PDB file of C-alpha atoms and ligand atoms in Angstrom:
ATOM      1  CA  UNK C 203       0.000   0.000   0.000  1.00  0.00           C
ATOM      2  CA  UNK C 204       1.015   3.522  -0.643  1.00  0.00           C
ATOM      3  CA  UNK C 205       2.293   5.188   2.324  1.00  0.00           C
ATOM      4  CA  UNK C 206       0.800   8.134   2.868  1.00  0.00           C
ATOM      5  CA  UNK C 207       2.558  11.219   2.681  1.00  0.00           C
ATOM      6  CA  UNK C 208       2.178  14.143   5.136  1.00  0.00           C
ATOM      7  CA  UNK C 209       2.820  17.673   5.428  1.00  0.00           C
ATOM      8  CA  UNK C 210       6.618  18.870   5.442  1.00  0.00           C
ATOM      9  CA  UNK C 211       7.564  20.535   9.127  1.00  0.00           C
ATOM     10  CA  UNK C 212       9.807  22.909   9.784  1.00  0.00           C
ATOM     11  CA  UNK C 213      11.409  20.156  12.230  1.00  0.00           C
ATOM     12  CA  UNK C 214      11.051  17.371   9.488  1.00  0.00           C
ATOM     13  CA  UNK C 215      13.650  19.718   7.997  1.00  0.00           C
ATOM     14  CA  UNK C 216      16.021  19.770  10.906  1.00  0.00           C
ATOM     15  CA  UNK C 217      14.898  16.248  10.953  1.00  0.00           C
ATOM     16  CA  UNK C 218      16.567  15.716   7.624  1.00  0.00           C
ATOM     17  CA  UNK C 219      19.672  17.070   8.291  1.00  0.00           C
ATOM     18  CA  UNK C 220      20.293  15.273  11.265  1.00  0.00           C
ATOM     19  CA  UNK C 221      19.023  11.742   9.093  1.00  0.00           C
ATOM     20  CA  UNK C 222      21.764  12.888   6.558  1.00  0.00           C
ATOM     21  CA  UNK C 223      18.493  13.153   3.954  1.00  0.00           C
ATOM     22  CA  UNK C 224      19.151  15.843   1.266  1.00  0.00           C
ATOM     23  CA  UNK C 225      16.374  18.540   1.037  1.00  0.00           C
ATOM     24  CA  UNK C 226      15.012  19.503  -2.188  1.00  0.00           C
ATOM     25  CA  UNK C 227      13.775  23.166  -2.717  1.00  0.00           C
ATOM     26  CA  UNK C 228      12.420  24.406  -5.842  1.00  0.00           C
ATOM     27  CA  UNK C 229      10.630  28.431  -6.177  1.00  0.00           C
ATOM     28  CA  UNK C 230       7.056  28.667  -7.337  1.00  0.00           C
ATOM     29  CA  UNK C 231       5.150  31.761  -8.342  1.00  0.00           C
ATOM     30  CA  UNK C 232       1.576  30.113  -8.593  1.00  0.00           C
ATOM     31  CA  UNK C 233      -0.865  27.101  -7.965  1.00  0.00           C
ATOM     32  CA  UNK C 234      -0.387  25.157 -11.113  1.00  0.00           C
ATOM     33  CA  UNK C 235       3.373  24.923 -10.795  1.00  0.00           C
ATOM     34  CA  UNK C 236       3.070  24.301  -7.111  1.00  0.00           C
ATOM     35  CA  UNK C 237       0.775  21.347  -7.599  1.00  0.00           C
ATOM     36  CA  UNK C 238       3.378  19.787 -10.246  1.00  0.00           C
ATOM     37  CA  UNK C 239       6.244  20.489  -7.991  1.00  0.00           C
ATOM     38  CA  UNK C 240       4.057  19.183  -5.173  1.00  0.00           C
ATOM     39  CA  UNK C 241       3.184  16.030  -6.773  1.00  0.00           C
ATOM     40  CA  UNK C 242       6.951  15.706  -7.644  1.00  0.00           C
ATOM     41  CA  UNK C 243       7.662  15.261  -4.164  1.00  0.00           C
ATOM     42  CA  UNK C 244       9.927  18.594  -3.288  1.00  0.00           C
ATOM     43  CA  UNK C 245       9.810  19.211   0.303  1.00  0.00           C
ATOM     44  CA  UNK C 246      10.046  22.866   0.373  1.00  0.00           C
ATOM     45  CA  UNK C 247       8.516  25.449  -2.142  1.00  0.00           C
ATOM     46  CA  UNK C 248      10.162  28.889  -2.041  1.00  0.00           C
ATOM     47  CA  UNK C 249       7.844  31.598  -2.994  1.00  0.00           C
ATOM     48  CA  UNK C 250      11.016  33.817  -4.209  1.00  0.00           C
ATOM     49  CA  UNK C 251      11.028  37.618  -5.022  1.00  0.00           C
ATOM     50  CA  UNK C 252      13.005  36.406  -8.179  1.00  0.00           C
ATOM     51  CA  UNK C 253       9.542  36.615  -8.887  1.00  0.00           C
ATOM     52  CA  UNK C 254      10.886  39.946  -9.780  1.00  0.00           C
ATOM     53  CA  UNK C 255      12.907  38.957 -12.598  1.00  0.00           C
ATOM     54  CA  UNK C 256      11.723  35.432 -14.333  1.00  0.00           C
ATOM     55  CA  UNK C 257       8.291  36.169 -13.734  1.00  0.00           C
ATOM     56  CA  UNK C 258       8.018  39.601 -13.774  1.00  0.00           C
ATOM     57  CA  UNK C 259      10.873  40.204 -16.287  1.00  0.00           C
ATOM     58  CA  UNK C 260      12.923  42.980 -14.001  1.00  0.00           C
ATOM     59  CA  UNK C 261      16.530  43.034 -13.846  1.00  0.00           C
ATOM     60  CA  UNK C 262      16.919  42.833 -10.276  1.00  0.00           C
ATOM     61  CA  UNK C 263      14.904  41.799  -7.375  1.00  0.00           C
ATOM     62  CA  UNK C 264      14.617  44.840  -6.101  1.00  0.00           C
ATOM     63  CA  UNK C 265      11.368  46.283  -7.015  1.00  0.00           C
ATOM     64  CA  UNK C 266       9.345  43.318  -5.722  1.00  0.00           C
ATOM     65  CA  UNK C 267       6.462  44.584  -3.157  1.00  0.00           C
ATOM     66  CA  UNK C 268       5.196  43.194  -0.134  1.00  0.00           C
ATOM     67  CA  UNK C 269       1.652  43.279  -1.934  1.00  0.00           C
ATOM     68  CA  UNK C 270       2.970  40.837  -4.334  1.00  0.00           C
ATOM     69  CA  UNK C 271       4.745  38.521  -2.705  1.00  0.00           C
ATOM     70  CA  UNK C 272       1.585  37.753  -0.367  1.00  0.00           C
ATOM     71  CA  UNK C 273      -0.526  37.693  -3.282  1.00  0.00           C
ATOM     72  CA  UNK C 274       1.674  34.833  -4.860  1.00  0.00           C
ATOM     73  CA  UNK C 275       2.711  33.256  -1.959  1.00  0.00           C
ATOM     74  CA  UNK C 276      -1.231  32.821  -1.710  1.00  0.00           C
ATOM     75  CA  UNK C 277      -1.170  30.963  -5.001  1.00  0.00           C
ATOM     76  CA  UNK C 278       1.540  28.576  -3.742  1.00  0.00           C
ATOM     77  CA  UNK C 279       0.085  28.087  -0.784  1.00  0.00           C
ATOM     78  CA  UNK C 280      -2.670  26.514  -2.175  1.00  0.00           C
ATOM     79  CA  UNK C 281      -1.258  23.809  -4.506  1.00  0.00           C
ATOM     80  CA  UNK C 282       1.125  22.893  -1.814  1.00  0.00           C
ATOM     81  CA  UNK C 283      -0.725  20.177   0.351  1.00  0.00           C
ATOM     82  CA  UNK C 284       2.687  18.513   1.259  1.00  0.00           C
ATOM     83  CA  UNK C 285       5.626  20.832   0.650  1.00  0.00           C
ATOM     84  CA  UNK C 286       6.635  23.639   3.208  1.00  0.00           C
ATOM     85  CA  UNK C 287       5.977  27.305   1.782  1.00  0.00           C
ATOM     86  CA  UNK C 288       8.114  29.198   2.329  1.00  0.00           C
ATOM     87  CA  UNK C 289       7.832  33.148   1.975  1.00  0.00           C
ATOM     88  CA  UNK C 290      10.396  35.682   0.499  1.00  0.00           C
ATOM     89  CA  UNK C 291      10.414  38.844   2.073  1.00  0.00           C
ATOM     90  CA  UNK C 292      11.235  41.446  -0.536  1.00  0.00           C
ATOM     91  CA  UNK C 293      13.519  44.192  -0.276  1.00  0.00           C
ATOM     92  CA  UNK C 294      12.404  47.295   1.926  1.00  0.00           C
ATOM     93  CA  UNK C 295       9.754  44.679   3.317  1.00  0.00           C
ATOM     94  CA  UNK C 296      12.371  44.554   6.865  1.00  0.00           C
ATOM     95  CA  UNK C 297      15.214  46.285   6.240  1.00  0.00           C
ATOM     96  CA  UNK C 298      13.811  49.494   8.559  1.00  0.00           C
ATOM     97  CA  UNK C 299      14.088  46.863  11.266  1.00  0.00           C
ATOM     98  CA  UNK C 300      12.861  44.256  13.200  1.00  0.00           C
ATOM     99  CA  UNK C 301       9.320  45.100  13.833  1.00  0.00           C
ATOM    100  CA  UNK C 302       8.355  46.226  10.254  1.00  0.00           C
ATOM    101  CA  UNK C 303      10.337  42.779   9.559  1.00  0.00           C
ATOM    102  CA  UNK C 304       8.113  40.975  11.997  1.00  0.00           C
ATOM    103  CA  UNK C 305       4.696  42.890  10.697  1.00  0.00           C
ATOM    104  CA  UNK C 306       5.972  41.853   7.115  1.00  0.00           C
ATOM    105  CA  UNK C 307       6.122  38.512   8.097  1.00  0.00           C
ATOM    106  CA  UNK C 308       2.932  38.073   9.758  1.00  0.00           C
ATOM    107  CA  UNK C 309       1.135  38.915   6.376  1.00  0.00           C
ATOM    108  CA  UNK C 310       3.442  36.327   4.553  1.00  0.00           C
ATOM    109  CA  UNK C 311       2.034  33.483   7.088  1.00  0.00           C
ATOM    110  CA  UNK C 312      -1.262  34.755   7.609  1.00  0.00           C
ATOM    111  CA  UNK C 313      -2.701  36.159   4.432  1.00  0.00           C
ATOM    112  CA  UNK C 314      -0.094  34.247   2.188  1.00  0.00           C
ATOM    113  CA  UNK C 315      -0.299  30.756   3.879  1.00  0.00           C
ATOM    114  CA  UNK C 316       3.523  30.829   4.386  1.00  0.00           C
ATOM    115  CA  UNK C 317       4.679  28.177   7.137  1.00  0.00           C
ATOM    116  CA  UNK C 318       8.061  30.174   7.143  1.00  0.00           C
ATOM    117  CA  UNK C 319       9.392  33.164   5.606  1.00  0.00           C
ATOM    118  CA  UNK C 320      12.827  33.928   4.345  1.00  0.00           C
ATOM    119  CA  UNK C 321      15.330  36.964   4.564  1.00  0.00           C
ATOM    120  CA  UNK C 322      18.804  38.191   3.147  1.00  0.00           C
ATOM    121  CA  UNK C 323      21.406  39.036   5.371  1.00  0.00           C
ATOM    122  CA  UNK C 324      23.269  37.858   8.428  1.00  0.00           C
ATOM    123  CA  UNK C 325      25.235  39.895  11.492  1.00  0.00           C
ATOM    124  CA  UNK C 326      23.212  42.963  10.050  1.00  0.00           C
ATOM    125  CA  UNK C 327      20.089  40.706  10.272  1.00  0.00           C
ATOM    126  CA  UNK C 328      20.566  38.924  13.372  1.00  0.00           C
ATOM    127  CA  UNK C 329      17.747  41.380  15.264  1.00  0.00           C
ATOM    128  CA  UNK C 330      15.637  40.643  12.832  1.00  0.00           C
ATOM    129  CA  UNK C 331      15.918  37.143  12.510  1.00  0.00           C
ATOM    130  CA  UNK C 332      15.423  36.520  16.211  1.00  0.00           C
ATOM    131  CA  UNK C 333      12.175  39.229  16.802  1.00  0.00           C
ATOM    132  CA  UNK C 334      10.699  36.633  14.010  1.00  0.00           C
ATOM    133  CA  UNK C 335      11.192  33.476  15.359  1.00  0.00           C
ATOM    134  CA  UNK C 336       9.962  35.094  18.604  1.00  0.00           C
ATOM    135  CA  UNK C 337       6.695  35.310  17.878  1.00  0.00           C
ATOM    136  CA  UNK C 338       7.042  31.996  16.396  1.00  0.00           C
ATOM    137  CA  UNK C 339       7.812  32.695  12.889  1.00  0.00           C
ATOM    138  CA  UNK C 340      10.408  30.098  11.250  1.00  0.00           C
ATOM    139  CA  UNK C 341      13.063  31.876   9.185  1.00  0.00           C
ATOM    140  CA  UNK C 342      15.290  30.715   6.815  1.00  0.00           C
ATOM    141  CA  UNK C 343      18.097  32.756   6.101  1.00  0.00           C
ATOM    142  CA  UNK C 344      20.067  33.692   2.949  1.00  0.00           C
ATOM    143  CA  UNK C 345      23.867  34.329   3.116  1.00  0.00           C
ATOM    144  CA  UNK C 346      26.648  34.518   0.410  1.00  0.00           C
ATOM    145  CA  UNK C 347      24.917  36.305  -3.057  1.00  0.00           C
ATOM    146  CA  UNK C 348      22.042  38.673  -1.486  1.00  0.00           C
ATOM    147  CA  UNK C 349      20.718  39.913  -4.816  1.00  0.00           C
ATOM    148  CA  UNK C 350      18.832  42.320  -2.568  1.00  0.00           C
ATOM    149  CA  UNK C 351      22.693  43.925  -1.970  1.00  0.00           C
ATOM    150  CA  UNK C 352      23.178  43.820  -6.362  1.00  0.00           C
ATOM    151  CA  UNK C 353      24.350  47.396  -5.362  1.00  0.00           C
ATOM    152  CA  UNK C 354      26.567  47.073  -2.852  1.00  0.00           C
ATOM    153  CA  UNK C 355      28.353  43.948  -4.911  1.00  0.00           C
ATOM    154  CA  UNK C 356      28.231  45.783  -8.349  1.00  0.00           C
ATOM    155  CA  UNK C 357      26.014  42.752  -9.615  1.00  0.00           C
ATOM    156  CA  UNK C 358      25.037  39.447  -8.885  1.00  0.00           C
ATOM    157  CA  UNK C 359      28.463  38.076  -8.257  1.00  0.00           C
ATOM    158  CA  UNK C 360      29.952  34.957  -6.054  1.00  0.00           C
ATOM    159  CA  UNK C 361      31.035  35.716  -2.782  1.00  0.00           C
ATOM    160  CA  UNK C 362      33.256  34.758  -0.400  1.00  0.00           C
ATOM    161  CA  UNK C 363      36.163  34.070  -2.919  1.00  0.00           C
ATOM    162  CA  UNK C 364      38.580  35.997  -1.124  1.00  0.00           C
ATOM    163  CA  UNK C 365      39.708  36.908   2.106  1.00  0.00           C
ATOM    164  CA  UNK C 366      38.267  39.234   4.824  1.00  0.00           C
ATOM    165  CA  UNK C 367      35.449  40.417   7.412  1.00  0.00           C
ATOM    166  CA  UNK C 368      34.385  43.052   4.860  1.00  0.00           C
ATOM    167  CA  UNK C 369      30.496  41.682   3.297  1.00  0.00           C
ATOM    168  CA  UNK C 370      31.637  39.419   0.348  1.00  0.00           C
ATOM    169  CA  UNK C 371      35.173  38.358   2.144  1.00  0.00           C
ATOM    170  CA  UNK C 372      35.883  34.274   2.983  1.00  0.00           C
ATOM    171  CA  UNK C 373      35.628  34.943   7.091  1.00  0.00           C
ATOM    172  CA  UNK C 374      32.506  37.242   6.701  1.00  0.00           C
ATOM    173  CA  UNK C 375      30.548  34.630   5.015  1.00  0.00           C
ATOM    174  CA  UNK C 376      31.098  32.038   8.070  1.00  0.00           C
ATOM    175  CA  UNK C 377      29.897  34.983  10.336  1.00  0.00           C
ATOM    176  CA  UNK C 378      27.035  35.875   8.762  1.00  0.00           C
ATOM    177  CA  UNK C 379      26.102  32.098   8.777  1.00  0.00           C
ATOM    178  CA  UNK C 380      26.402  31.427  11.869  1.00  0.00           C
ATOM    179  CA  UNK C 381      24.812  34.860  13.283  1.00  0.00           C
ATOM    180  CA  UNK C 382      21.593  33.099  11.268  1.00  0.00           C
ATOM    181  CA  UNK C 383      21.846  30.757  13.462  1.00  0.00           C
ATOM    182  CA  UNK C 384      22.497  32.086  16.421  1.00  0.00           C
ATOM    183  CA  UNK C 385      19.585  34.347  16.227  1.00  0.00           C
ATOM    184  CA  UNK C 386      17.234  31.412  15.661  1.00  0.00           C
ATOM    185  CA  UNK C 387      17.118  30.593  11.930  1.00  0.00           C
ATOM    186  CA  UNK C 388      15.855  26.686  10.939  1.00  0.00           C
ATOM    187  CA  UNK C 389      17.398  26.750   7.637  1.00  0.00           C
ATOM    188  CA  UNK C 390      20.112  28.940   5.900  1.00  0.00           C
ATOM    189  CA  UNK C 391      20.289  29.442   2.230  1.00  0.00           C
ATOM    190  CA  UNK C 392      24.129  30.058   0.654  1.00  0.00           C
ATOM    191  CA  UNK C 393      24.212  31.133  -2.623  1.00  0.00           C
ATOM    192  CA  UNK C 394      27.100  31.533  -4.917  1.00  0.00           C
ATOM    193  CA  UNK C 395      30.017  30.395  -2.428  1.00  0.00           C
ATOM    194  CA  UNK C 396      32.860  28.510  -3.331  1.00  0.00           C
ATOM    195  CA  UNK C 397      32.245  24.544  -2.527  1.00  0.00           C
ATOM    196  CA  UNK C 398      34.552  23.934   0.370  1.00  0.00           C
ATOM    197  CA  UNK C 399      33.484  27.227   1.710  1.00  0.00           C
ATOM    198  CA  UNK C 400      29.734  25.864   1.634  1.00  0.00           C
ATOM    199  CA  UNK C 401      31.333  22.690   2.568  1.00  0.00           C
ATOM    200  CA  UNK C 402      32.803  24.290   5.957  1.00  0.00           C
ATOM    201  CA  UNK C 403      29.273  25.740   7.539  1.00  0.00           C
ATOM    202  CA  UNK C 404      27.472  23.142   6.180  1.00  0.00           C
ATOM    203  CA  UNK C 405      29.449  21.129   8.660  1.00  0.00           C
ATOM    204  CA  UNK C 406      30.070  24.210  10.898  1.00  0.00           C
ATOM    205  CA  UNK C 407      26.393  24.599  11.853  1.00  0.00           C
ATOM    206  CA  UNK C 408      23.591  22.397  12.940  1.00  0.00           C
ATOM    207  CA  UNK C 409      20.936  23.527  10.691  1.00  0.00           C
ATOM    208  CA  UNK C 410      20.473  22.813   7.324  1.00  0.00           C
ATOM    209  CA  UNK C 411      22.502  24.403   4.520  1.00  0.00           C
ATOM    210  CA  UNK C 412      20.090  25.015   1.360  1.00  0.00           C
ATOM    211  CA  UNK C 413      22.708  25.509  -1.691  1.00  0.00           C
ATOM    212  CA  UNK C 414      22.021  27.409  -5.125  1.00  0.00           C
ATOM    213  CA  UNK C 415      25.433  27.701  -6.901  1.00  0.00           C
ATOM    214  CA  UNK C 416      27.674  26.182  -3.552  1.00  0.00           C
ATOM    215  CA  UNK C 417      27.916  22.596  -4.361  1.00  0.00           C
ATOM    216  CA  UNK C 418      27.602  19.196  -3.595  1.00  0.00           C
ATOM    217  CA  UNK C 419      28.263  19.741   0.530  1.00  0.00           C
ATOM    218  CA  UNK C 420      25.176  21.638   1.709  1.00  0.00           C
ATOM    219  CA  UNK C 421      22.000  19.666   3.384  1.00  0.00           C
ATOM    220  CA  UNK C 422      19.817  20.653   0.265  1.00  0.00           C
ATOM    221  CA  UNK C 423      19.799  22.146  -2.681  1.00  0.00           C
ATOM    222  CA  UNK C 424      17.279  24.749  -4.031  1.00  0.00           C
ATOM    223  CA  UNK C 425      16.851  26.061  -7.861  1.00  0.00           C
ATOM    224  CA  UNK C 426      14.745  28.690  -9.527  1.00  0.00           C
ATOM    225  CA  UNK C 427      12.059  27.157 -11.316  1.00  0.00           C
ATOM    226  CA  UNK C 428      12.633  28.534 -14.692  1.00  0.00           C
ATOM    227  CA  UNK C 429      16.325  27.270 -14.897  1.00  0.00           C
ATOM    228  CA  UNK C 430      15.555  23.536 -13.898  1.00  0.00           C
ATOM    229  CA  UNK C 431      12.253  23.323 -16.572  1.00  0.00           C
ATOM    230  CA  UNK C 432      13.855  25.719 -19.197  1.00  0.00           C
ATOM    231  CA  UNK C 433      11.207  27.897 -19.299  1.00  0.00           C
ATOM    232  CA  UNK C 434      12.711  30.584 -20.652  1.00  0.00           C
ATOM    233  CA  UNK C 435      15.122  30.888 -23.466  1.00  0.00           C
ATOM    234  CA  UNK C 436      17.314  33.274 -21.801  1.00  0.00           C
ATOM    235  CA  UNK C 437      20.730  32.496 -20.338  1.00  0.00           C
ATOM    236  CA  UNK C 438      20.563  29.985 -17.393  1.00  0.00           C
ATOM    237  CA  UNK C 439      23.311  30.478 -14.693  1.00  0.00           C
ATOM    238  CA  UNK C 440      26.018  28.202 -14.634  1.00  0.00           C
ATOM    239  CA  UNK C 441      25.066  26.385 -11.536  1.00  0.00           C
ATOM    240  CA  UNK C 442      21.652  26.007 -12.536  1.00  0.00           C
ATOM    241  CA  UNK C 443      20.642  22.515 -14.598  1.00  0.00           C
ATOM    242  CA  UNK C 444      17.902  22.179 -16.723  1.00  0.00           C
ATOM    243  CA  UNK C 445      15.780  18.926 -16.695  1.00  0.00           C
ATOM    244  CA  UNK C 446      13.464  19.832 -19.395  1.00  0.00           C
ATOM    245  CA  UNK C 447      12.789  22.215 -22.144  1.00  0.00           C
ATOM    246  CA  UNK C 448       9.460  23.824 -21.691  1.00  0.00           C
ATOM    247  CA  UNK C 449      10.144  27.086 -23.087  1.00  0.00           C
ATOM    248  CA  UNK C 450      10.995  25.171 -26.029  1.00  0.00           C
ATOM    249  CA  UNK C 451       7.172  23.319 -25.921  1.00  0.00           C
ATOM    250  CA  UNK C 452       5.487  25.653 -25.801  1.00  0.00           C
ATOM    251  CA  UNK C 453       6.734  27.506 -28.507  1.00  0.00           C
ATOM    252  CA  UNK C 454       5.772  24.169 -30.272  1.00  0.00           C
ATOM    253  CA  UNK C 455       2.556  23.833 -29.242  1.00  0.00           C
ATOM    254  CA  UNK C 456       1.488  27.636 -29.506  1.00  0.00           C
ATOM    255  CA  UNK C 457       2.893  27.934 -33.266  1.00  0.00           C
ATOM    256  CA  UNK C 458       0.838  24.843 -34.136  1.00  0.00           C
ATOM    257  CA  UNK C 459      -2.022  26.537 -32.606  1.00  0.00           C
ATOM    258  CA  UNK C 460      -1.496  29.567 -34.738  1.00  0.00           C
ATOM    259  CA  UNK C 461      -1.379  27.553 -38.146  1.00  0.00           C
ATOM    260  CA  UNK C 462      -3.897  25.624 -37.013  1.00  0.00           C
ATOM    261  CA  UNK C 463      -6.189  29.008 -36.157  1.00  0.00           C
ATOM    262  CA  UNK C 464      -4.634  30.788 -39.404  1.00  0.00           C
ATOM    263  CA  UNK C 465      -5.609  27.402 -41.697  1.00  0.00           C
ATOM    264  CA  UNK C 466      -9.308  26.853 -40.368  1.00  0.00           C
ATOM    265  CA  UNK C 467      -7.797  23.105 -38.832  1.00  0.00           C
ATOM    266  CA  UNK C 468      -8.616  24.621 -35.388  1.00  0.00           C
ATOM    267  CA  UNK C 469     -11.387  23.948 -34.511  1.00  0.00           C
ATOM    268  CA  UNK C 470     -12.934  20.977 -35.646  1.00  0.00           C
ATOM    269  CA  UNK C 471     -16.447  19.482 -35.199  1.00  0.00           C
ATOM    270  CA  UNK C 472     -14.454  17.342 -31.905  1.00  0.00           C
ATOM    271  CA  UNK C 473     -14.686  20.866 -30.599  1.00  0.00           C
ATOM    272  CA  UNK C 474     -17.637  22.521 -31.605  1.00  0.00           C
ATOM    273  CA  UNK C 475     -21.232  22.058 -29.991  1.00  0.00           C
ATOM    274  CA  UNK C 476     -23.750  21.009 -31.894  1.00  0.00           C
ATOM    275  CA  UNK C 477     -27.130  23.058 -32.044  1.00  0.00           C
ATOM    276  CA  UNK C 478     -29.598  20.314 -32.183  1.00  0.00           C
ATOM    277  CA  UNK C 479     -28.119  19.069 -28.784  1.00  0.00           C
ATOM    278  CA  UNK C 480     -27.975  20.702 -25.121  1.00  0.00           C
ATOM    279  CA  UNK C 481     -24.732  19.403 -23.504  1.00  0.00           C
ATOM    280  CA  UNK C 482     -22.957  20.825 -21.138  1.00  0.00           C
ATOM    281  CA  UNK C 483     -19.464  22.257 -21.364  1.00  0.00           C
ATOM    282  CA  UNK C 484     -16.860  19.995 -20.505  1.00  0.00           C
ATOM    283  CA  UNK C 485     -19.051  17.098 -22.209  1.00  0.00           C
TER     284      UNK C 485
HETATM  285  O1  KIV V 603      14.301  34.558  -4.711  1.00  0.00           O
HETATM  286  C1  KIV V 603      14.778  33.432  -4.882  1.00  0.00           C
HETATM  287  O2  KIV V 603      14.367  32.679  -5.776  1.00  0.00           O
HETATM  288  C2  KIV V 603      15.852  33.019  -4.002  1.00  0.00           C
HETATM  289  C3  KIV V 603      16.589  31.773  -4.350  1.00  0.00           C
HETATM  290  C4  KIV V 603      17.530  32.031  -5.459  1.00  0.00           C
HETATM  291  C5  KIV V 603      17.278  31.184  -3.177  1.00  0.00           C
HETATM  292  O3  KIV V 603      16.158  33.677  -3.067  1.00  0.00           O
END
């Protein structure tokens, strides 16, 4: 018999890590792709303001609102019966502090469905981090490549490559991970790191380590949608894989469409209704 499969906890995920299980995290912007990645058995759904740019079509993040990202993380929320949602908080959504951080999460969970949220940043952060989980808010953290800080790094570069407390330096990196933890994180995202760098705090800290461009050593790994489907036909990062070429079907299928449309193929009698006989819609 088929076991039954239950909702993903934020302790399952400790859980994991602990169990040596790899977590897999994919973003989702809606219900439809939620319920596929759902069904696909990911155990975290990351309702990410790169909204902003592969769904949106921005350059940056940066312009992402509040608004929006409970409005989608609604949409996830509800074609996630097994996967934990987790919310992004967009830029200027808790950066003023810790209580507009903690109001800006509340909406994420309770109008958005969220079970946890997620925020860039580390020592700067720490406040923040902890007035969240204090009123029992989970937060995952994000460390390494903020693209909320594009500015400050003159682009959406890897981090951590050389030496140095300054933000982007080797030694800065491990202290910003493990003020996430510290101040009460349950997960900590590291993006664009060198490997034994990830390797290090993945082994350094006792929660999980979510990768995106840091390598085989973290607890989990966690992609944007678009890249790992091919969804779009623009430039995939180099870290990113893609398992499938949708982009590229539906190209396909909608240029059919239009010959079919332009030729009078589309639609045939399978798809017409008849006058002589009352049927209903989907018959
Ligand atoms: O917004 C996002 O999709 C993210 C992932 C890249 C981790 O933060």
């Amino acid at each position: 018999m088929e076991q039954q499969r239950k909702k993903v906890t934020v302790p399952d995920v400790g859980r994991m890590k602990a169990a040596g299980e790899r977590i897999a995290m994919v973003t989702a912007y809606d219900c439809a792709f939620a319920r596929l990645l759902d069904e696909a058995g990911v155990d975290m759904l990351l309702v990410g303001d790169s909204l902003g740019m592969v769904v949106q079509g921005n350059e940056t993040t940066l312009s992402v609102t509040l608004d929006e990202m409970v409005y989608h993380t609604r949409l996830v929320s509800r074609g996630a019966p097994h996967a934990l949602v987790v919310g992004d908080l967009p830029f200027g959504s808790y950066q003023a502090g810790p209580t507009q951080g903690v109001e800006s999460a509340i909406r994420l969970v309770k109008e958005g469905g969220a079970q946890a949220v997620k925020l860039e940043g580390g020592l700067t952060m720490a406040d923040t981090i902890e007035r969240i989980a204090s009123v029992d808010i989970p937060v995952m953290g994000h460390v390494g490549l903020t693209p909320q800080s594009v500015h400050r790094m003159g682009g959406h570069r890897v981090q951590g490559r050389r030496h140095g407390h300054a933000p982007g330096g080797r030694e800065r990196v491990l202290e910003d991970a493990k003020a996430v933890e510290a101040a009460g994180a349950f997960a900590v995202v590291l993006e664009c790191i060198p490997l034994d760098l990830a390797g290090e705090i993945t082994a350094m800290l006792s929660i999980p380590t979510i990768g995106i461009g840091a390598g085989v050593h973290c607890d989990g790994q966690v992609l944007v949608l678009h890249d790992l489907i091919g969804l779009s036909n623009a430039w995939t990062p180099r870290f990113a894989k893609r398992y499938a070429e949708v982009g590229r079907e539906v190209v396909g299928a909608a240029s059919e469409y239009v010959q079919e449309v332009k030729g009078g193929v589309f639609p045939s009698e399978a798809q017409a209704f008849q006058p002589q006989k009352p049927t209903a819609v989907g018959e």
